[in-house]
C-alpha positions as a LaTeX table, in Angstrom:
\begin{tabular}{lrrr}
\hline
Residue & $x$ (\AA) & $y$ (\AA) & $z$ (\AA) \\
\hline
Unk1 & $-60.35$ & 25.38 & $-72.74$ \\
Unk2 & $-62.61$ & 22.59 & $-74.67$ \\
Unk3 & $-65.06$ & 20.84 & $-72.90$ \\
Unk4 & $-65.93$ & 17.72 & $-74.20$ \\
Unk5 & $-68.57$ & 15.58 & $-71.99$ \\
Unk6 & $-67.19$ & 15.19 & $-68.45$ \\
Unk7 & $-63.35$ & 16.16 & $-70.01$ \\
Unk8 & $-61.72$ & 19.27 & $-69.49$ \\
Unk9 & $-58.47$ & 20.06 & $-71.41$ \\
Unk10 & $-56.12$ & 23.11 & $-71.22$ \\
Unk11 & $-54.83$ & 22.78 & $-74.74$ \\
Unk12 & $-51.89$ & 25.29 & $-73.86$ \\
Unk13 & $-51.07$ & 22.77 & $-71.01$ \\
Unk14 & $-50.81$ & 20.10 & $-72.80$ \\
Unk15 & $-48.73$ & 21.83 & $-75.60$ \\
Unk16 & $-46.28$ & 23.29 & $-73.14$ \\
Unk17 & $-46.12$ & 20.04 & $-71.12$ \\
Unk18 & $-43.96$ & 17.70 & $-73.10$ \\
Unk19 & $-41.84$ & 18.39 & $-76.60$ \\
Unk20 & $-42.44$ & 15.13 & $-77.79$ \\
Unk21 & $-46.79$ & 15.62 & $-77.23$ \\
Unk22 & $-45.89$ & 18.72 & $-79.56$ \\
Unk23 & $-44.40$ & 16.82 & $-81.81$ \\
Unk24 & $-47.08$ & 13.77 & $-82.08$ \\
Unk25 & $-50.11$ & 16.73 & $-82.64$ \\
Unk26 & $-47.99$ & 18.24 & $-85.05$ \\
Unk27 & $-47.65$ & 14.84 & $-87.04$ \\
Unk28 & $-51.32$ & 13.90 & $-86.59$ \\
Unk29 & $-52.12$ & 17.15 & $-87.90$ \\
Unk30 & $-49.92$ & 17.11 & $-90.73$ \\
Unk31 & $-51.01$ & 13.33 & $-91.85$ \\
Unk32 & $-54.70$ & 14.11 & $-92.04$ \\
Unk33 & $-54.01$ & 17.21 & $-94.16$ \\
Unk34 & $-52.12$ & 15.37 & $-96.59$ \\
Unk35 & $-54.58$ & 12.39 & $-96.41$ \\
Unk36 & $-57.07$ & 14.53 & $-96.86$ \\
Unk37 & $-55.52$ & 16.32 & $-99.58$ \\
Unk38 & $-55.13$ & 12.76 & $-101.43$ \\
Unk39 & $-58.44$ & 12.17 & $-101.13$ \\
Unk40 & $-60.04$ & 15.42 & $-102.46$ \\
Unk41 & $-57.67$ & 14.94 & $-105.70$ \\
Unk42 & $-58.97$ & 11.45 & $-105.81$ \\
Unk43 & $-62.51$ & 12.76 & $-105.40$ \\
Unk44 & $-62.25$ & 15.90 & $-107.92$ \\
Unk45 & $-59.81$ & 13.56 & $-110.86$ \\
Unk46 & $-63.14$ & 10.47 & $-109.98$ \\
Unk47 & $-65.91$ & 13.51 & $-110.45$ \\
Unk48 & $-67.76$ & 12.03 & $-107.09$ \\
Unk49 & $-68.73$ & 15.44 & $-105.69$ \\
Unk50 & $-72.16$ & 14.26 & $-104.56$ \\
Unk51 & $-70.97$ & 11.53 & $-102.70$ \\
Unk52 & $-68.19$ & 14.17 & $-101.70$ \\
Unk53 & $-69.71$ & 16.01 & $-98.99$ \\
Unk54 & $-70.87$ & 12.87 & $-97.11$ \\
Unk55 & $-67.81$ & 11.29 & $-97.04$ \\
Unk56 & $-65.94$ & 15.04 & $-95.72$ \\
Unk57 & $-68.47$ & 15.18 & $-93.23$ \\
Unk58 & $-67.26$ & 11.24 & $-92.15$ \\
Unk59 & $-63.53$ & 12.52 & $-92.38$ \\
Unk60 & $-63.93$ & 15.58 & $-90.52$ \\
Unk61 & $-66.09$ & 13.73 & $-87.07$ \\
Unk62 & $-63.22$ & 11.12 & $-87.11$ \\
Unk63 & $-60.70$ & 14.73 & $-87.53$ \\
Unk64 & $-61.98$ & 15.87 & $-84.81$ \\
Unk65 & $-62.84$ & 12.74 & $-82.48$ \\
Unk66 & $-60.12$ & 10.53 & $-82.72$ \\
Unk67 & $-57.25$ & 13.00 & $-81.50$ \\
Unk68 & $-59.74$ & 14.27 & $-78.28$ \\
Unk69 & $-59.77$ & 10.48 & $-77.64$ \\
Unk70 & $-56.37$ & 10.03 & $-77.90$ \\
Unk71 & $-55.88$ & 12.88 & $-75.79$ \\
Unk72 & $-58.13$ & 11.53 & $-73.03$ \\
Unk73 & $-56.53$ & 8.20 & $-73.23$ \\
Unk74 & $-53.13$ & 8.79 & $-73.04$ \\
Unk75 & $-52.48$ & 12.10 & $-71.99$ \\
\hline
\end{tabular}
């Protein structure tokens, strides 16, 4: 169970609900890996490391946020 703010999900729920909700998770997760993987080989080639961690940091809250509020939009 996450709680986020008023929200409650039941990630196993919503996984076991619908094939094709498995599939789109699946997909977001796997684009922001390899965008993310793009970008640190971008970041390590430009030797940017101190700018680095800021911009992970960034990457990760919109990682994390933007799927919840998909999830609380559509779902």
């Amino acid at each position: 169970m996450f709680v986020y703010g008023e929200y409650v999900f039941n990630i196993s729920l919503i996984l076991s609900n619908d094939l094709l909700v498995n599939y789109m998770i699946l997909g977001w997760a796997l684009l922001w890996f390899a965008l993310f993987f793009v970008y640190y080989i971008i970041q390590v080639v430009s030797k940017r490391e101190n700018r680095f961690v800021f911009n992970f940091v960034v990457f990760m809250i919109g990682l994390i946020a933007v799927p919840i509020f998909i999830l609380v939009k559509f779902v």
